[in-house]
PDB file of N, CA and C in Angstrom:
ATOM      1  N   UNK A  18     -56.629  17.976  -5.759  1.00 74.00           N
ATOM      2  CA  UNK A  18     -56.445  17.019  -4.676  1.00 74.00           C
ATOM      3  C   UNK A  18     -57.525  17.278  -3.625  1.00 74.00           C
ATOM      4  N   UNK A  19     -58.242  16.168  -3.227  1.00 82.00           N
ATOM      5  CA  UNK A  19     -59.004  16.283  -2.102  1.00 82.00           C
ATOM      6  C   UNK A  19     -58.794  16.585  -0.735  1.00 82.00           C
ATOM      7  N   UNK A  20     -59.361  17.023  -0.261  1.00 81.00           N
ATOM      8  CA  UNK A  20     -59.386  17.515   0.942  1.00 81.00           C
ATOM      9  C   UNK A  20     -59.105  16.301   2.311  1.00 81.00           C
ATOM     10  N   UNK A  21     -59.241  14.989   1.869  1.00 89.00           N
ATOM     11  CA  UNK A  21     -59.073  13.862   2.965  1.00 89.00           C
ATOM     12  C   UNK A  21     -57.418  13.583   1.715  1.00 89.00           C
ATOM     13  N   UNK A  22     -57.203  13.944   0.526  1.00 92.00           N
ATOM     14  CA  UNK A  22     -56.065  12.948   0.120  1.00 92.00           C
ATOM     15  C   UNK A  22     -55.068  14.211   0.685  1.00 92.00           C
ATOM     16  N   UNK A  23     -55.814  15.026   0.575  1.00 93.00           N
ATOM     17  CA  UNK A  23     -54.143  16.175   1.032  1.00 93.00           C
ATOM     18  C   UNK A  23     -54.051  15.758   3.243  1.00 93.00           C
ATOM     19  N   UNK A  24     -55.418  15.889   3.736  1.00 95.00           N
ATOM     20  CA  UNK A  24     -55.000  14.933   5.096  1.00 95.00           C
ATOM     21  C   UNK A  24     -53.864  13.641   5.368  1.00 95.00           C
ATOM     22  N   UNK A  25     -54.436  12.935   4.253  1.00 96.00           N
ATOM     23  CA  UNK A  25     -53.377  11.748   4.494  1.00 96.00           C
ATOM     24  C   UNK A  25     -51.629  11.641   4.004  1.00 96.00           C
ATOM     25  N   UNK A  26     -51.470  12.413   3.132  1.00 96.00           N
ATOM     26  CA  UNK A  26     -50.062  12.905   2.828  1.00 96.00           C
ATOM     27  C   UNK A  26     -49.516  13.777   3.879  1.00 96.00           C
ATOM     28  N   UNK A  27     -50.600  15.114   4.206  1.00 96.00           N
ATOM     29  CA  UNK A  27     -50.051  15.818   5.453  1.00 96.00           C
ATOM     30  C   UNK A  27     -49.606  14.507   6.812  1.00 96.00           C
ATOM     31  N   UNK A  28     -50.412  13.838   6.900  1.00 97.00           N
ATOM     32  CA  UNK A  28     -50.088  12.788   8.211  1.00 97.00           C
ATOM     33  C   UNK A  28     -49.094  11.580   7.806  1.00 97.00           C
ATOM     34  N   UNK A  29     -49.299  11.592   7.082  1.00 97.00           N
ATOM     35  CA  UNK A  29     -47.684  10.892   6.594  1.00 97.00           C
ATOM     36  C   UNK A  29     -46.415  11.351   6.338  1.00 97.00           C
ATOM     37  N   UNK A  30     -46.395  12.745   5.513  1.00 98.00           N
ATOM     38  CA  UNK A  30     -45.212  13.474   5.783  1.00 98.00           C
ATOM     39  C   UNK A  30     -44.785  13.838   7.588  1.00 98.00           C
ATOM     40  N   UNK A  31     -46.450  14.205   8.520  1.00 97.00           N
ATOM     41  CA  UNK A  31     -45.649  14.752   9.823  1.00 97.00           C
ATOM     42  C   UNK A  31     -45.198  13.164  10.766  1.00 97.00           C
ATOM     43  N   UNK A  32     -45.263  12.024  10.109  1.00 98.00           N
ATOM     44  CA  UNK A  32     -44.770  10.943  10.837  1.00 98.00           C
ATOM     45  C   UNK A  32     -43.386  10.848  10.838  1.00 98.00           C
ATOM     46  N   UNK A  33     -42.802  11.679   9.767  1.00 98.00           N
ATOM     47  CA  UNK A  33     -41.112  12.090   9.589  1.00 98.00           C
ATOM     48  C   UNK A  33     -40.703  12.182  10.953  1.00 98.00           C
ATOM     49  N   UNK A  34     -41.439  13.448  11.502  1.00 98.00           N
ATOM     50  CA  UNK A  34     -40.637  14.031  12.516  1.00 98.00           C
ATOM     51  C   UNK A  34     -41.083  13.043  13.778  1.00 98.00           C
ATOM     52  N   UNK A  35     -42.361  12.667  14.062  1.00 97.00           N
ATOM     53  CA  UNK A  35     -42.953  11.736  15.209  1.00 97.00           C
ATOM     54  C   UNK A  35     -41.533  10.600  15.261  1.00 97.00           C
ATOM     55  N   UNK A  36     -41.282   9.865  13.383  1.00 98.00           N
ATOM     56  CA  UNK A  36     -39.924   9.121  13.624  1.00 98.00           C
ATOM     57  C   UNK A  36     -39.163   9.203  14.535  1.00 98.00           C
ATOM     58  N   UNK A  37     -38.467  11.072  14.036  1.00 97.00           N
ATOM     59  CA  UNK A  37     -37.161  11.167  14.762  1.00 97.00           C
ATOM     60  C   UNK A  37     -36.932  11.539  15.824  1.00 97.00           C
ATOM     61  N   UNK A  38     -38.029  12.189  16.587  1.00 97.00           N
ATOM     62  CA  UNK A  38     -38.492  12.548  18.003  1.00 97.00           C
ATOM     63  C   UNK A  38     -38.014  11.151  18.585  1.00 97.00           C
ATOM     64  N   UNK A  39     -38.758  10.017  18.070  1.00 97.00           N
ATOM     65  CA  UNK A  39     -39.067   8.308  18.712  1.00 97.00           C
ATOM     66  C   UNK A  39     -37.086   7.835  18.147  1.00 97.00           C
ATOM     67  N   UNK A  40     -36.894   8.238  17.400  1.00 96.00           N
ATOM     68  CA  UNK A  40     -35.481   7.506  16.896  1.00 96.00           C
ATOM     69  C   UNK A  40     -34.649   8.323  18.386  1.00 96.00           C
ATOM     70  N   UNK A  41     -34.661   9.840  18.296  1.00 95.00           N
ATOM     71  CA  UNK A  41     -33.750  10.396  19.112  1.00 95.00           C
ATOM     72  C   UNK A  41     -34.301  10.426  20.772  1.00 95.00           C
ATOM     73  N   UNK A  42     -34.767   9.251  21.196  1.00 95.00           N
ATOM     74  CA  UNK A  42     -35.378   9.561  22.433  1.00 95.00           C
ATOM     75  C   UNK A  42     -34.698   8.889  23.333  1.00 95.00           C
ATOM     76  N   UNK A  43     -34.525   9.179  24.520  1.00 95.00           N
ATOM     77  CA  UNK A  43     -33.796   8.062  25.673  1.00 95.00           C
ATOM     78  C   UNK A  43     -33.946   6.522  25.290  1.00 95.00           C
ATOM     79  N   UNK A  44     -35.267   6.425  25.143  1.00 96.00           N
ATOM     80  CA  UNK A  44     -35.491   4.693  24.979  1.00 96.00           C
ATOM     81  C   UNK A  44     -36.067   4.771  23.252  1.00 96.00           C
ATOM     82  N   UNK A  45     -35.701   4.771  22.524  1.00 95.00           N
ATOM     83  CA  UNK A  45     -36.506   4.783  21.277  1.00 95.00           C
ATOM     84  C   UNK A  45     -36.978   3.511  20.455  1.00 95.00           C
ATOM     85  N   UNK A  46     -37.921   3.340  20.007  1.00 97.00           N
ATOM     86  CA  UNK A  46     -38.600   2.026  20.103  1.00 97.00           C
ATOM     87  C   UNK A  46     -37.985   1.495  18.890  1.00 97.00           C
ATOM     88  N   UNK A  47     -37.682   2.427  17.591  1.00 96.00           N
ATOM     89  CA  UNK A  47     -37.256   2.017  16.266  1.00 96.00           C
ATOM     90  C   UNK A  47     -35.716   2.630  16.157  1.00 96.00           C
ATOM     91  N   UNK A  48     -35.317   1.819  15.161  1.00 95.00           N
ATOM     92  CA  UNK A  48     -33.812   1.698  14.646  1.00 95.00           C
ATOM     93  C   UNK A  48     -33.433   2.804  13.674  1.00 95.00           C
ATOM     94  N   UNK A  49     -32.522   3.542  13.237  1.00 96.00           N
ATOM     95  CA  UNK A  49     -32.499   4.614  12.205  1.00 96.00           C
ATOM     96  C   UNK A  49     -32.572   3.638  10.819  1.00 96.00           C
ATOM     97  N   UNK A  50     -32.316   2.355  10.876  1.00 96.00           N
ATOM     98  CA  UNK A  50     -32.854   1.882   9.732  1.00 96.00           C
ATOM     99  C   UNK A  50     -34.787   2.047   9.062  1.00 96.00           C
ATOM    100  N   UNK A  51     -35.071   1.911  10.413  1.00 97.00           N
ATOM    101  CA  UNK A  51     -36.963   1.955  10.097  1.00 97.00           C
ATOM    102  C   UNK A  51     -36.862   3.346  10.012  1.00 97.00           C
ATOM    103  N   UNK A  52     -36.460   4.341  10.191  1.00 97.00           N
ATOM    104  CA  UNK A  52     -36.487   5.948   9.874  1.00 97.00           C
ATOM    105  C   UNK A  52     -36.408   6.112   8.966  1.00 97.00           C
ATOM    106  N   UNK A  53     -35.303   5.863   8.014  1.00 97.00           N
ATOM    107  CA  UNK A  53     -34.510   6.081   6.632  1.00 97.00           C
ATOM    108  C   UNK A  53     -35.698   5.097   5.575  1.00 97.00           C
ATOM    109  N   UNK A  54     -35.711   3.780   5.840  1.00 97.00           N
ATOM    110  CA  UNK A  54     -36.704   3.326   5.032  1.00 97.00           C
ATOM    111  C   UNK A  54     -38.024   4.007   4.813  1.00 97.00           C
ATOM    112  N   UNK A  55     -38.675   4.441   6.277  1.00 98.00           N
ATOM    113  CA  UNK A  55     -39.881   5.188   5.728  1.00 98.00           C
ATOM    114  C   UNK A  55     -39.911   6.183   4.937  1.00 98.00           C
ATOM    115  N   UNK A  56     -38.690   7.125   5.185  1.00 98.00           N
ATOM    116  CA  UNK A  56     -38.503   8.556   4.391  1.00 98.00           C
ATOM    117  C   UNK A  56     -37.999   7.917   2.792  1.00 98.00           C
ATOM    118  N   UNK A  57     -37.722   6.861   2.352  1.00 97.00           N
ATOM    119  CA  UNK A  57     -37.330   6.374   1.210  1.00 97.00           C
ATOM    120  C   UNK A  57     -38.941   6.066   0.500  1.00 97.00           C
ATOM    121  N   UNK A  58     -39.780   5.550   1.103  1.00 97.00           N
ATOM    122  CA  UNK A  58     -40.591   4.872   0.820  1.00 97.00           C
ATOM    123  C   UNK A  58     -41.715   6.049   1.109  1.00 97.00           C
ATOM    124  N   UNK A  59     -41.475   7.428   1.302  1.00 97.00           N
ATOM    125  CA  UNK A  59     -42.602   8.182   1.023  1.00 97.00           C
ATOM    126  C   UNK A  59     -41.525   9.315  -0.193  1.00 97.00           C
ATOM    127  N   UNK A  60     -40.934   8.782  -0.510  1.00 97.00           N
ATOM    128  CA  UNK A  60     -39.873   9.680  -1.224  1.00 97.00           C
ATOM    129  C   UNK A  60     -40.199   9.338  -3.048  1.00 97.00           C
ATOM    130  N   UNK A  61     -40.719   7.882  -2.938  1.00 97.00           N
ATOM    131  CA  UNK A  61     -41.297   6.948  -3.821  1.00 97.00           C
ATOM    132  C   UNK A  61     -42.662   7.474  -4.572  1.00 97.00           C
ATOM    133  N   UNK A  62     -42.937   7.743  -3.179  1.00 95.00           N
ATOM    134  CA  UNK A  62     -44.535   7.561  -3.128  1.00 95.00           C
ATOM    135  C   UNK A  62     -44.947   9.394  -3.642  1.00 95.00           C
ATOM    136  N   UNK A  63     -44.281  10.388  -3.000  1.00 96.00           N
ATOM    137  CA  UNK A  63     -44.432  11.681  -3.635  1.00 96.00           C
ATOM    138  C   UNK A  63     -44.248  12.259  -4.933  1.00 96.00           C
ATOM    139  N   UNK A  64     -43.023  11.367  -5.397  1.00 96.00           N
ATOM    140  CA  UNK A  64     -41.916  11.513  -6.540  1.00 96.00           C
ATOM    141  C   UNK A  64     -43.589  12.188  -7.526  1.00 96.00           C
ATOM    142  N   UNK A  65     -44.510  11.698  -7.701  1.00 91.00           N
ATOM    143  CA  UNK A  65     -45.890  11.779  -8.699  1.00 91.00           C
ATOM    144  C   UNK A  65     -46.046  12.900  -8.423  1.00 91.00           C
ATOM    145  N   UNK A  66     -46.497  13.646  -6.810  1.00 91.00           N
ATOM    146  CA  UNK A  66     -46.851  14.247  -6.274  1.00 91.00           C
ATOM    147  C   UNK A  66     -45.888  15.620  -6.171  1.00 91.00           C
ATOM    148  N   UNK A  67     -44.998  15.866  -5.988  1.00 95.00           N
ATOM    149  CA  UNK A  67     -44.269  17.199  -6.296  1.00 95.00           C
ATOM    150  C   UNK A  67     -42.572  16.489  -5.634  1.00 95.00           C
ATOM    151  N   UNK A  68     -42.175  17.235  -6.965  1.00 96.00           N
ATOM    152  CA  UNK A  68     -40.636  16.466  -6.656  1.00 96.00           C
ATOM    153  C   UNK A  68     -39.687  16.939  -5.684  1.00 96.00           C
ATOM    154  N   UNK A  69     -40.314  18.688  -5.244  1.00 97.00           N
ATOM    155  CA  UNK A  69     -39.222  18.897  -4.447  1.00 97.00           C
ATOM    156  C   UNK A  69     -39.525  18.135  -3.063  1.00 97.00           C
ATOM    157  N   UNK A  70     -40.521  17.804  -2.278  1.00 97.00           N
ATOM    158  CA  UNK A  70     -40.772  16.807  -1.511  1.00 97.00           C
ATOM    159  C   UNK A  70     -40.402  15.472  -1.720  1.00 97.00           C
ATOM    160  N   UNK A  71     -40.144  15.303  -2.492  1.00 97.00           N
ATOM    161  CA  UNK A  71     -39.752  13.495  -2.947  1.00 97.00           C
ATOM    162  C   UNK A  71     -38.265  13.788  -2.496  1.00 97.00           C
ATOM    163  N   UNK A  72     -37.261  15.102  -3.416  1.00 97.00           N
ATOM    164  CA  UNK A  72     -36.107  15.394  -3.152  1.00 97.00           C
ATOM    165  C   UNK A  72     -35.929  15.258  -1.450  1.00 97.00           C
ATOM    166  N   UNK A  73     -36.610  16.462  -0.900  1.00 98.00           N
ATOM    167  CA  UNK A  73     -36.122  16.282   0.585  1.00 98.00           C
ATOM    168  C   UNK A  73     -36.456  15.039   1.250  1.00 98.00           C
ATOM    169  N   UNK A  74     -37.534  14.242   1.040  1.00 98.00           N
ATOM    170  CA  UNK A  74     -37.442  13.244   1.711  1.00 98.00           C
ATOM    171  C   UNK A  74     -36.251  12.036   1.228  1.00 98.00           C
ATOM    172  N   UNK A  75     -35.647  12.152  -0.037  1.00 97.00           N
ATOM    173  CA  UNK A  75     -34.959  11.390  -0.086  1.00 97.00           C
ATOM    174  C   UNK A  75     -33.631  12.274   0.963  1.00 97.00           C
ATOM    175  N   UNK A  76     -33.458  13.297   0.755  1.00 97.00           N
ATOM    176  CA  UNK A  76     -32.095  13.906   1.727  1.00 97.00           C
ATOM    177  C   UNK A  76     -32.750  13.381   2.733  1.00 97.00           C
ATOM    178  N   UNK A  77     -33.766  13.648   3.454  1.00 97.00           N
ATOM    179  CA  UNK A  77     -33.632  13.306   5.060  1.00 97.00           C
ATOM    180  C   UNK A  77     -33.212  11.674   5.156  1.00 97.00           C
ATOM    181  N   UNK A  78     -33.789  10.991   4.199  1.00 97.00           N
ATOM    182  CA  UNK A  78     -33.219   9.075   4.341  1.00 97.00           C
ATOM    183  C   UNK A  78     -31.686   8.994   4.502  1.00 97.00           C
ATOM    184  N   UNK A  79     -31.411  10.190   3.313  1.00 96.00           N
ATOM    185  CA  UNK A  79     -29.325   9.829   2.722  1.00 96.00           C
ATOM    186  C   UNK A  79     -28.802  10.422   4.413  1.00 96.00           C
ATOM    187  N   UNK A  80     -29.377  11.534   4.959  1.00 96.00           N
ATOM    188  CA  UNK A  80     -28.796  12.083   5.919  1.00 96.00           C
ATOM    189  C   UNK A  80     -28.524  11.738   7.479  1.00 96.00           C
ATOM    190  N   UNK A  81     -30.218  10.928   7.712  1.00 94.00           N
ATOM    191  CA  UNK A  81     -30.257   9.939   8.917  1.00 94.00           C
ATOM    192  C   UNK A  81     -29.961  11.078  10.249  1.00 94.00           C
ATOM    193  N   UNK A  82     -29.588  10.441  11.046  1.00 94.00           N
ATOM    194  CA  UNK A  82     -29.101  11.285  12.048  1.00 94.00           C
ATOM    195  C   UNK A  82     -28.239  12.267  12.221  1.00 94.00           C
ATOM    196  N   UNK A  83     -27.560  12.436  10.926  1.00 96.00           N
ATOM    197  CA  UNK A  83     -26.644  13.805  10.374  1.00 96.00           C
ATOM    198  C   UNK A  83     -27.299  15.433  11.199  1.00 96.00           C
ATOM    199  N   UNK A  84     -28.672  15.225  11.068  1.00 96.00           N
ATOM    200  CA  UNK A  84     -29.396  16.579  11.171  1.00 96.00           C
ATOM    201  C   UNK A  84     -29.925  16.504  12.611  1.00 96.00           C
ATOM    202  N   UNK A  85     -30.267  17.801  12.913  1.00 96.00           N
ATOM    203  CA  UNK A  85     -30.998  18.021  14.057  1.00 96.00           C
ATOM    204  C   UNK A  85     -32.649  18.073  14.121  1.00 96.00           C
ATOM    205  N   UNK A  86     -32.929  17.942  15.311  1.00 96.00           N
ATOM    206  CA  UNK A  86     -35.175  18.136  15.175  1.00 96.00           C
ATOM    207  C   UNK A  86     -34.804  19.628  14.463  1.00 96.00           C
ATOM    208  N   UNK A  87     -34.426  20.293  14.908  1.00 97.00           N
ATOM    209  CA  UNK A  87     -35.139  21.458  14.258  1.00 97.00           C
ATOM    210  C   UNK A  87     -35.434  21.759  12.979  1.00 97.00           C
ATOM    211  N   UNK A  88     -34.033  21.097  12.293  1.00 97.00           N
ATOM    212  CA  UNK A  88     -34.193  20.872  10.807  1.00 97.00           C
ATOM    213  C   UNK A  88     -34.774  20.160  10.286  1.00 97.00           C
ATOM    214  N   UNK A  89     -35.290  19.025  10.977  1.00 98.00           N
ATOM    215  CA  UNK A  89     -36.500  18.131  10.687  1.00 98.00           C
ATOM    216  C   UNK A  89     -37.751  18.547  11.036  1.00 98.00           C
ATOM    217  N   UNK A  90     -37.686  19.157  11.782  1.00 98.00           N
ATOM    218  CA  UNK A  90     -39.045  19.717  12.034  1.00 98.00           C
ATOM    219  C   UNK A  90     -39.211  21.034  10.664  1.00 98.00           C
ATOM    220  N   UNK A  91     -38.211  21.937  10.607  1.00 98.00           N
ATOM    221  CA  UNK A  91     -38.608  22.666   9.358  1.00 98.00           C
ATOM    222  C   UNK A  91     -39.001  21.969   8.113  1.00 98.00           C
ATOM    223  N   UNK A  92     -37.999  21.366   7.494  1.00 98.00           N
ATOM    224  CA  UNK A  92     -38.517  20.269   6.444  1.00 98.00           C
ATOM    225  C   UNK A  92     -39.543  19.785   6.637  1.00 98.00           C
ATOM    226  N   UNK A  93     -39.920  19.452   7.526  1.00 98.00           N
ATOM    227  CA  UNK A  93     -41.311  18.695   7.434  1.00 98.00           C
ATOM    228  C   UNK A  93     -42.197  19.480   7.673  1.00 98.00           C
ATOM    229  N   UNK A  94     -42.552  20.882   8.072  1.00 98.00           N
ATOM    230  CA  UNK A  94     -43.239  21.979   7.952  1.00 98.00           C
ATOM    231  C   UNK A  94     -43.522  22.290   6.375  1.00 98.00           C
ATOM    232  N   UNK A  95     -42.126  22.939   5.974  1.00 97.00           N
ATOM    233  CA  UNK A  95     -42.002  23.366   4.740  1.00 97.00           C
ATOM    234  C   UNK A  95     -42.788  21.939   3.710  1.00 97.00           C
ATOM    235  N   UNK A  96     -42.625  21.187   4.245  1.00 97.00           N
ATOM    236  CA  UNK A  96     -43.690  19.780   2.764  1.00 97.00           C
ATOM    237  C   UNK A  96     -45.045  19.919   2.934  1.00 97.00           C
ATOM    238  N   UNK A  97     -45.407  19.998   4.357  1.00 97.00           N
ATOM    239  CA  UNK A  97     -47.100  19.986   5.056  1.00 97.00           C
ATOM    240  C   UNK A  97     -47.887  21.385   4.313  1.00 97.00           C
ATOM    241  N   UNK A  98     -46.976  22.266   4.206  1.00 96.00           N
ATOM    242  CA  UNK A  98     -47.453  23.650   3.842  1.00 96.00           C
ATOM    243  C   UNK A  98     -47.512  23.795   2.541  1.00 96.00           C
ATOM    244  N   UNK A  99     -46.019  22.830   1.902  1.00 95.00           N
ATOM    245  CA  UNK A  99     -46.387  22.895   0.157  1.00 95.00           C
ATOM    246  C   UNK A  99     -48.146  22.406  -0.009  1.00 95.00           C
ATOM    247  N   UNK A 100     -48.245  20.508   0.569  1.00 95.00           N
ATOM    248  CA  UNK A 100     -49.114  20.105   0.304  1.00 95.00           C
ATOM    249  C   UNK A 100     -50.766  21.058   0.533  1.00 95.00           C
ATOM    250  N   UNK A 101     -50.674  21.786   1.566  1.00 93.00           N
ATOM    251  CA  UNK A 101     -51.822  22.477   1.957  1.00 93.00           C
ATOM    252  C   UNK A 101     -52.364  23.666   1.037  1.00 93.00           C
ATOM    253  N   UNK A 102     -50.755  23.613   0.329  1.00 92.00           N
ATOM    254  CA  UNK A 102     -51.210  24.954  -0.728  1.00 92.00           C
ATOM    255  C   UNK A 102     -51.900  24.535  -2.106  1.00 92.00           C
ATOM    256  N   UNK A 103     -51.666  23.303  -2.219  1.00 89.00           N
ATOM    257  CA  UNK A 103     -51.795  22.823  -3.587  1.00 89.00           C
ATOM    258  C   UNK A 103     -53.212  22.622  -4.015  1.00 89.00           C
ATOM    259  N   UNK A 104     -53.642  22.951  -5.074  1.00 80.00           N
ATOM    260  CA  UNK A 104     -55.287  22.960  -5.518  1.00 80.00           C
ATOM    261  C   UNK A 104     -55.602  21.912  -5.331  1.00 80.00           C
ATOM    262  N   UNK A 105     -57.257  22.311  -4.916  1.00 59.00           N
ATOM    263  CA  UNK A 105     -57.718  20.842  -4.975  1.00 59.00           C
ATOM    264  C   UNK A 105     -58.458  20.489  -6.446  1.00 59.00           C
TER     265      UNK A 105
END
């Protein structure tokens, strides 16, 4: 994997958490529906790419606001770091 394709997965997996920061905020601009769809629709998109990331992003969609940032913020650490490890 290239060095700009592992960038653009890293910045798409850390838009997870930018989501739920913006979902859980005083005024938040998006709905937990646009949250859950994106994490479905990169859940799709990884499934090729390594499944245990496809897995958690499908839990974070099924789970929604169930969880806290912190646990979203780990999960989404723990995917950024798989991807960074992975050969290019």
């Amino acid at each position: 994997m290239s060095r700009t394709d592992k960038q653009d997965k890293i910045h798409a997996l850390y838009k997870v958490l930018l989501l739920f920061e913006d979902l859980t905020s005083l005024e938040p601009t998006i709905e937990e529906a646009d949250y859950t769809a994106y994490c479905e629709r990169l859940s799709v998109r990884f499934r090729a790419v390594d499944g245990e990331i496809a897995d958690t992003l499908a839990g974070l969609s099924k789970m929604g606001l169930e969880l806290t940032h912190p646990i979203i913020r780990s999960c989404v650490l723990r995917m950024t770091n798989r991807i960074e490890r992975m050969d290019d």
